[in-house]
CSV table of C-alpha atoms and ligand atoms in Angstrom, one decimal:
chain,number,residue,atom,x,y,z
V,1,UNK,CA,189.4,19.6,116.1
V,2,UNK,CA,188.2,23.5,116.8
V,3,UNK,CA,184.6,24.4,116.4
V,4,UNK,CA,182.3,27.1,116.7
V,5,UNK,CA,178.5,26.6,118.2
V,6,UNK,CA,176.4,28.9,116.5
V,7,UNK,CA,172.5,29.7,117.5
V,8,UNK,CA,170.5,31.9,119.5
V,9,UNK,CA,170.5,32.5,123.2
V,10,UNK,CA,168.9,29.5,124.1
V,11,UNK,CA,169.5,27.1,121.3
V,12,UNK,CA,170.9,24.7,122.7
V,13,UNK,CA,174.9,25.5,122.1
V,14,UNK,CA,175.9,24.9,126.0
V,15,UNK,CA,174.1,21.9,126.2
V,16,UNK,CA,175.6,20.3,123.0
V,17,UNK,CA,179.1,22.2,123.5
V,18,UNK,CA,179.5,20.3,127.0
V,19,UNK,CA,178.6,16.6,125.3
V,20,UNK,CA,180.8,17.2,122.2
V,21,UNK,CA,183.8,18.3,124.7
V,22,UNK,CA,183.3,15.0,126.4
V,23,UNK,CA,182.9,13.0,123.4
V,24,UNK,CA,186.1,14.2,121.8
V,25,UNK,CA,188.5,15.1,125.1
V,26,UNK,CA,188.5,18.6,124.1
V,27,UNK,CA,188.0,21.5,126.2
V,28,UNK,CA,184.4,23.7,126.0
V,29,UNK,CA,184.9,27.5,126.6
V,30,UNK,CA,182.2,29.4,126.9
V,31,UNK,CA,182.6,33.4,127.2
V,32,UNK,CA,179.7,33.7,129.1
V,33,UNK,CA,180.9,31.1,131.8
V,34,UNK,CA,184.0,33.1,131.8
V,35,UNK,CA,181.9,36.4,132.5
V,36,UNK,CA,179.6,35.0,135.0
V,37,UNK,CA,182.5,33.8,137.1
V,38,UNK,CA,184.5,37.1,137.1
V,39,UNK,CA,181.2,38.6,137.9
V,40,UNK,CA,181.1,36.2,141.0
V,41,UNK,CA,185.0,36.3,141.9
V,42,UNK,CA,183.8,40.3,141.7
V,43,UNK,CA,186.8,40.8,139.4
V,44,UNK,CA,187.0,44.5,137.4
V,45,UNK,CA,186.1,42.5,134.5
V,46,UNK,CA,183.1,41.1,136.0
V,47,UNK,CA,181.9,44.2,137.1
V,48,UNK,CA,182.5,45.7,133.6
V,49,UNK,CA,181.2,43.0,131.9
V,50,UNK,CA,177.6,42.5,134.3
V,51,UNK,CA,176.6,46.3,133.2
V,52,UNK,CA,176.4,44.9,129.8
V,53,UNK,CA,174.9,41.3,130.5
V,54,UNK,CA,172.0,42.8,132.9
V,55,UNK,CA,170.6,44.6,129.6
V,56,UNK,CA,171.1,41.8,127.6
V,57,UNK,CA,173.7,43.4,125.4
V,58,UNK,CA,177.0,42.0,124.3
V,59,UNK,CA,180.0,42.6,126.0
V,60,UNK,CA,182.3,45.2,124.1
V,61,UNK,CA,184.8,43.2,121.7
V,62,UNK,CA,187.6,44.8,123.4
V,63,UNK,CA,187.2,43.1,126.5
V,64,UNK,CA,185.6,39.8,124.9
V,65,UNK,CA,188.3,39.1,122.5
V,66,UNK,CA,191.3,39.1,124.9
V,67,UNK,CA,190.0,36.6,127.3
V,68,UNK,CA,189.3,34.7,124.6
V,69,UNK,CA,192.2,34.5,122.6
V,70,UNK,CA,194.1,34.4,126.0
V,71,UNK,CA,192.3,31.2,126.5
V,72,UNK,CA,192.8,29.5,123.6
V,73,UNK,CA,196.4,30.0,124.4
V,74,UNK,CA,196.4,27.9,126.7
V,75,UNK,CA,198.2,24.0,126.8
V,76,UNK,CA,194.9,22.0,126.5
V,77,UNK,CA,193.8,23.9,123.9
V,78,UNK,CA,196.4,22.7,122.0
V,79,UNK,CA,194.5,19.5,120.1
V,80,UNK,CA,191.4,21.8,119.7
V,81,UNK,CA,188.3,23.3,121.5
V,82,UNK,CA,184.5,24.1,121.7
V,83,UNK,CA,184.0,27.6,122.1
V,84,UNK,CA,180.6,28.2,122.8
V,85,UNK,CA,178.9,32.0,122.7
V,86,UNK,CA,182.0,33.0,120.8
V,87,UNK,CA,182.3,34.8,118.1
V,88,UNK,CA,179.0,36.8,118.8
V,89,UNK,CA,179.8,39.5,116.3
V,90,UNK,CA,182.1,39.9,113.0
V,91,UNK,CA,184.9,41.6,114.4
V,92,UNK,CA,185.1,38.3,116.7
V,93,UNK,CA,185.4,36.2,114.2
V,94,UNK,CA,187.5,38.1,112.1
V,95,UNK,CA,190.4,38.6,115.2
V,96,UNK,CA,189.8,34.6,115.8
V,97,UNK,CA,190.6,34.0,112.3
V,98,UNK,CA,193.8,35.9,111.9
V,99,UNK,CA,194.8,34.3,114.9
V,100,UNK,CA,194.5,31.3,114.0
V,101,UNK,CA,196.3,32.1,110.4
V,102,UNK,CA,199.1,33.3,112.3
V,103,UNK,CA,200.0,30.1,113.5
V,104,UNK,CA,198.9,28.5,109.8
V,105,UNK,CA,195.4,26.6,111.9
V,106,UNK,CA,192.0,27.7,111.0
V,107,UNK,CA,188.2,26.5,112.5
V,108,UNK,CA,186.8,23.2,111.2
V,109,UNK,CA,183.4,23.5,111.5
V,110,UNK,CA,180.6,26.2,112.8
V,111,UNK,CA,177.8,24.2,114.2
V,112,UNK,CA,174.6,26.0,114.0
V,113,UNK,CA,171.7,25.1,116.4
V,114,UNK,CA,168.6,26.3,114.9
V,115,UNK,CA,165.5,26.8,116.9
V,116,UNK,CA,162.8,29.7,116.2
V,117,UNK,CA,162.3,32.3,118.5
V,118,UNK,CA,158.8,31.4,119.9
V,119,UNK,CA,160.5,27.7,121.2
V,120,UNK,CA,163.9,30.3,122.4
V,121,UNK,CA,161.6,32.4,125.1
V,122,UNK,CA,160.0,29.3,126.5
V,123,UNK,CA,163.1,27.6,126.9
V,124,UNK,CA,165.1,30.6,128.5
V,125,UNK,CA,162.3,31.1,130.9
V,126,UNK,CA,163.0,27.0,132.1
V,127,UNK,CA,166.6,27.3,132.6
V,128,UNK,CA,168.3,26.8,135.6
V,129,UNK,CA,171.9,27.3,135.5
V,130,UNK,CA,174.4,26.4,138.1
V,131,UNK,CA,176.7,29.8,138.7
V,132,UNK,CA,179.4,27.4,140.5
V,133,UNK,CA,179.9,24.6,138.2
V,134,UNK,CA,178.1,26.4,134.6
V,135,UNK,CA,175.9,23.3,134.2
V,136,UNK,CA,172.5,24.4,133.2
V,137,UNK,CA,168.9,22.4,133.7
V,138,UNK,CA,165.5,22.9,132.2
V,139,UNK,CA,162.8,22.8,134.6
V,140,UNK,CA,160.4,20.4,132.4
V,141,UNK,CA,163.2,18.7,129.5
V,142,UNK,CA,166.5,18.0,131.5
V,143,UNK,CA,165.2,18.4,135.0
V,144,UNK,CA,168.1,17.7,137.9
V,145,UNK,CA,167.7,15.0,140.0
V,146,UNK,CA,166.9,17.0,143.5
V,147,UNK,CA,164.6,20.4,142.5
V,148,UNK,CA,167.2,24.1,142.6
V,149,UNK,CA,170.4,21.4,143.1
V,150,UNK,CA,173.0,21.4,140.7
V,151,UNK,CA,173.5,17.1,140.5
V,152,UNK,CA,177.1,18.1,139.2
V,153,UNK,CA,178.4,19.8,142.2
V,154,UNK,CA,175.7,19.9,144.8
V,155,UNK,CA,175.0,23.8,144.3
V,156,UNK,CA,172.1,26.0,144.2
V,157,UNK,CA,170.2,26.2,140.7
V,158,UNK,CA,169.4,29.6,139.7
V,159,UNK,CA,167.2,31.5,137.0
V,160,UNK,CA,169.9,33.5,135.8
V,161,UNK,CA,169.3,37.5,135.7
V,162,UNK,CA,169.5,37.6,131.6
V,163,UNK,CA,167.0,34.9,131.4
V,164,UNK,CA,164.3,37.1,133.0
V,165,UNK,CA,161.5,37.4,129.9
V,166,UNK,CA,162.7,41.1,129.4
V,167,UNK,CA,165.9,40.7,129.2
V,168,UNK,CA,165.7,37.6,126.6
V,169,UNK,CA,164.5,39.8,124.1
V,170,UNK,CA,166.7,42.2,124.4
V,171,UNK,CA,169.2,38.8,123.7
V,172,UNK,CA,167.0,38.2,120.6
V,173,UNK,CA,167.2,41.5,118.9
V,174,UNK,CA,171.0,41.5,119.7
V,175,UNK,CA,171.6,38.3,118.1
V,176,UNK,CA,169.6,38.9,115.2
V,177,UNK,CA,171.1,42.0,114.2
V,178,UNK,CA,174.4,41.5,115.5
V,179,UNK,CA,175.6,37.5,115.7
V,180,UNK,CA,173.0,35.8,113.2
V,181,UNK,CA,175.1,37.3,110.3
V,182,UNK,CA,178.0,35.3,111.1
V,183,UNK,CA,175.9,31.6,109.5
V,184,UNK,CA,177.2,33.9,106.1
V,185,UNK,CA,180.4,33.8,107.2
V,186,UNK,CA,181.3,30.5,107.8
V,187,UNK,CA,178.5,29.8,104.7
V,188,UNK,CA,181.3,30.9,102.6
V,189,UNK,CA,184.0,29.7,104.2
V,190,UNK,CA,182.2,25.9,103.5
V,191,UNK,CA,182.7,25.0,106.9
V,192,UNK,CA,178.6,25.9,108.2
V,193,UNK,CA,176.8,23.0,108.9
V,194,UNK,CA,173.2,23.3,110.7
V,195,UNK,CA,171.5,21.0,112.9
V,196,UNK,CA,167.4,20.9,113.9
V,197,UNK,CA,167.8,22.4,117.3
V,198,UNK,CA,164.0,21.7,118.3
V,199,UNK,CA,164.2,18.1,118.7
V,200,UNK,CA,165.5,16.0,122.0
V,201,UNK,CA,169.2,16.6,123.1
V,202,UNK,CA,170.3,13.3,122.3
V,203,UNK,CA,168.9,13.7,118.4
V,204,UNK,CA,170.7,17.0,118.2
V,205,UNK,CA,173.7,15.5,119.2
V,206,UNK,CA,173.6,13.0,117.0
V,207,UNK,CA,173.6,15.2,114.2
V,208,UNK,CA,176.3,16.6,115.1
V,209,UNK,CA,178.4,13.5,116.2
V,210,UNK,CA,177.8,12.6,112.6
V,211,UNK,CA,178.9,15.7,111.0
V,212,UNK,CA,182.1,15.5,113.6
V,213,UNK,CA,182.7,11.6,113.2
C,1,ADP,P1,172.6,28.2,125.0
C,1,ADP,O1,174.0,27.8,125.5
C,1,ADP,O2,172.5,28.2,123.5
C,1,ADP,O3,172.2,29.6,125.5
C,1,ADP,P2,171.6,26.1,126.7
C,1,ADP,O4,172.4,24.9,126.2
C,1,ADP,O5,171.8,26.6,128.0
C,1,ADP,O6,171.5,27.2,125.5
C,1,ADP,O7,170.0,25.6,126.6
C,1,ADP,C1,169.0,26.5,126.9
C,1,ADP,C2,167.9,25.8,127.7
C,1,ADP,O8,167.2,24.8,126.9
C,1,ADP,C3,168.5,25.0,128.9
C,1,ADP,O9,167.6,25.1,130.0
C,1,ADP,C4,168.6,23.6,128.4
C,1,ADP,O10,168.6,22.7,129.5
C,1,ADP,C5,167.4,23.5,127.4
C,1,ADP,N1,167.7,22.6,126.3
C,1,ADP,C6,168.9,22.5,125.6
C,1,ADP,N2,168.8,21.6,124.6
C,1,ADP,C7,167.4,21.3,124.5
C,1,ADP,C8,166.7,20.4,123.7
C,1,ADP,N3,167.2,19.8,122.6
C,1,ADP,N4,165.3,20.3,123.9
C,1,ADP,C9,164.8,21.0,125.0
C,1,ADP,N5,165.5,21.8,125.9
C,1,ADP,C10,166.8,21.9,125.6
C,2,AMP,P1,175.9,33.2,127.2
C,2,AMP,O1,176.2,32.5,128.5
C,2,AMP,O2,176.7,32.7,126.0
C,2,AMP,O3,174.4,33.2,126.9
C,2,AMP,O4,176.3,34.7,127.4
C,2,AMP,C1,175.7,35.5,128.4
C,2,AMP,C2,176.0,37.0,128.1
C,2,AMP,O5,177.5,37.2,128.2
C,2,AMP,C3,175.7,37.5,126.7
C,2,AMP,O6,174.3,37.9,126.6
C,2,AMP,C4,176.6,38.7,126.6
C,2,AMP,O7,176.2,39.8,127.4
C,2,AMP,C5,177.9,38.2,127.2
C,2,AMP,N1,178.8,37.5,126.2
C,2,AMP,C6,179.1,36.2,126.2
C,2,AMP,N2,179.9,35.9,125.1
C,2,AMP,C7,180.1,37.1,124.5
C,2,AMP,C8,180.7,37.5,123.3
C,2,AMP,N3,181.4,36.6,122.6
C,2,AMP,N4,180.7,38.8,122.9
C,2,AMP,C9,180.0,39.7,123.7
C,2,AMP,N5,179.3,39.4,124.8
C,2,AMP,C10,179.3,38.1,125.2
């Protein structure tokens, strides 16, 4: 099964992208992940990629859409995948598409986590991501166990430097204008299903289990 996790930065889509991987033995691939860890391996990429992130601006296509494409290449990816933060833009999901037609496969569903701005800057403000492992907390909703320690790995929990209240909406004005017209794309392709992403985790991924199931 190969899905897409739509929504806005802050919606919900790593939290939810992490459980359905579980839940179905499929891998979750997040861009961003992918980004924050060449930016902490201090790879060219990372460095190209960080003067992007810091403004809260996407990364060029050029550089998103190899890594991606490179990693759904890869041998687990063969019985499907979460991607989560890609595509952010049209041109994404147009190279995704004619990749995955080349190889006669296409995307079963885009999952889109809905959740109004006002509850997106609240939330962004209360996350605490782990920059070893890419779990991610919220300070009051999905606390970890021991305050700034990642229970996953034992690492520090940080407020990561696009989360900062500036920066988010900078994030919001991007994804309005740039990835919020892709719920018309997969609209018309029939495969766009949305799920309330206000209410607790465990509801929103049971909406989802029972569009997946
Ligand atoms: P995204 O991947 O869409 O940017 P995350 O999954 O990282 O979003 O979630 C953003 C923040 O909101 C995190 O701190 C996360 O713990 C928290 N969160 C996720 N789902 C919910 C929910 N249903 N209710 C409350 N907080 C949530
Ligand atoms: P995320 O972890 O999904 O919130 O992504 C963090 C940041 O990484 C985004 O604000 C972008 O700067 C960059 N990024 C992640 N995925 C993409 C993508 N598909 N296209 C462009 N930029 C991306």
């Amino acid at each position: 099964m190969k899905i897409i996790m739509l929504g806005a930065p802050g919606a919900g889509k790593g939290t939810q992208a992490k459980m359905i991987a579980e839940k179905y033995s499929i891998p979750h691939i997040s861009t961003g992940d992918i980004f924050r860890s060449n930016i902490k391996n201090g790879t060219q990429l990372g460095m190209e990629a960080k003067k992007y992130m810091d403004q809260g601006l996407l990364v060029p296509d050029e550089l998103t859409v190899k890594i991606l494409l490179d990693r759904v290449a890869k041998e687990d990816c063969a019985g499907g995948y979460v991607l989560d933060g890609f595509p952010r833009t049209i041109p994404q999901a147009q190279v995704l598409d004619n990749a995955l037609k080349e190889i006669d496969d296409k995307i079963d569903f885009a999952i889109n986590v809905d959740v109004p701005d006002e509850n997106i800057v609240r939330r962004m403000g209360g996350r605490r991501a782990c920059l070893s492992c890419g779990a991610t907390y919220h300070i009051e909703h999905i606390p970890p166990k021991k305050e700034g320690v990642c229970d996953a790995c034992g690492k520090e929990l940080v407020l990561r430097d696009d989360d900062k209240p500036e920066t988010v909406k900078n994030r919001l004005d991007v994804y309005h204008q740039q990835t919020q017209p892709l719920i018309d794309f997969y609209e018309k392709k029939g495969i766009l299903r949305t799920v309330d992403g206000t209410v607790d985790m465990k509801d929103v991924f049971a909406a989802i289990t029972g569009i997946l199931d």
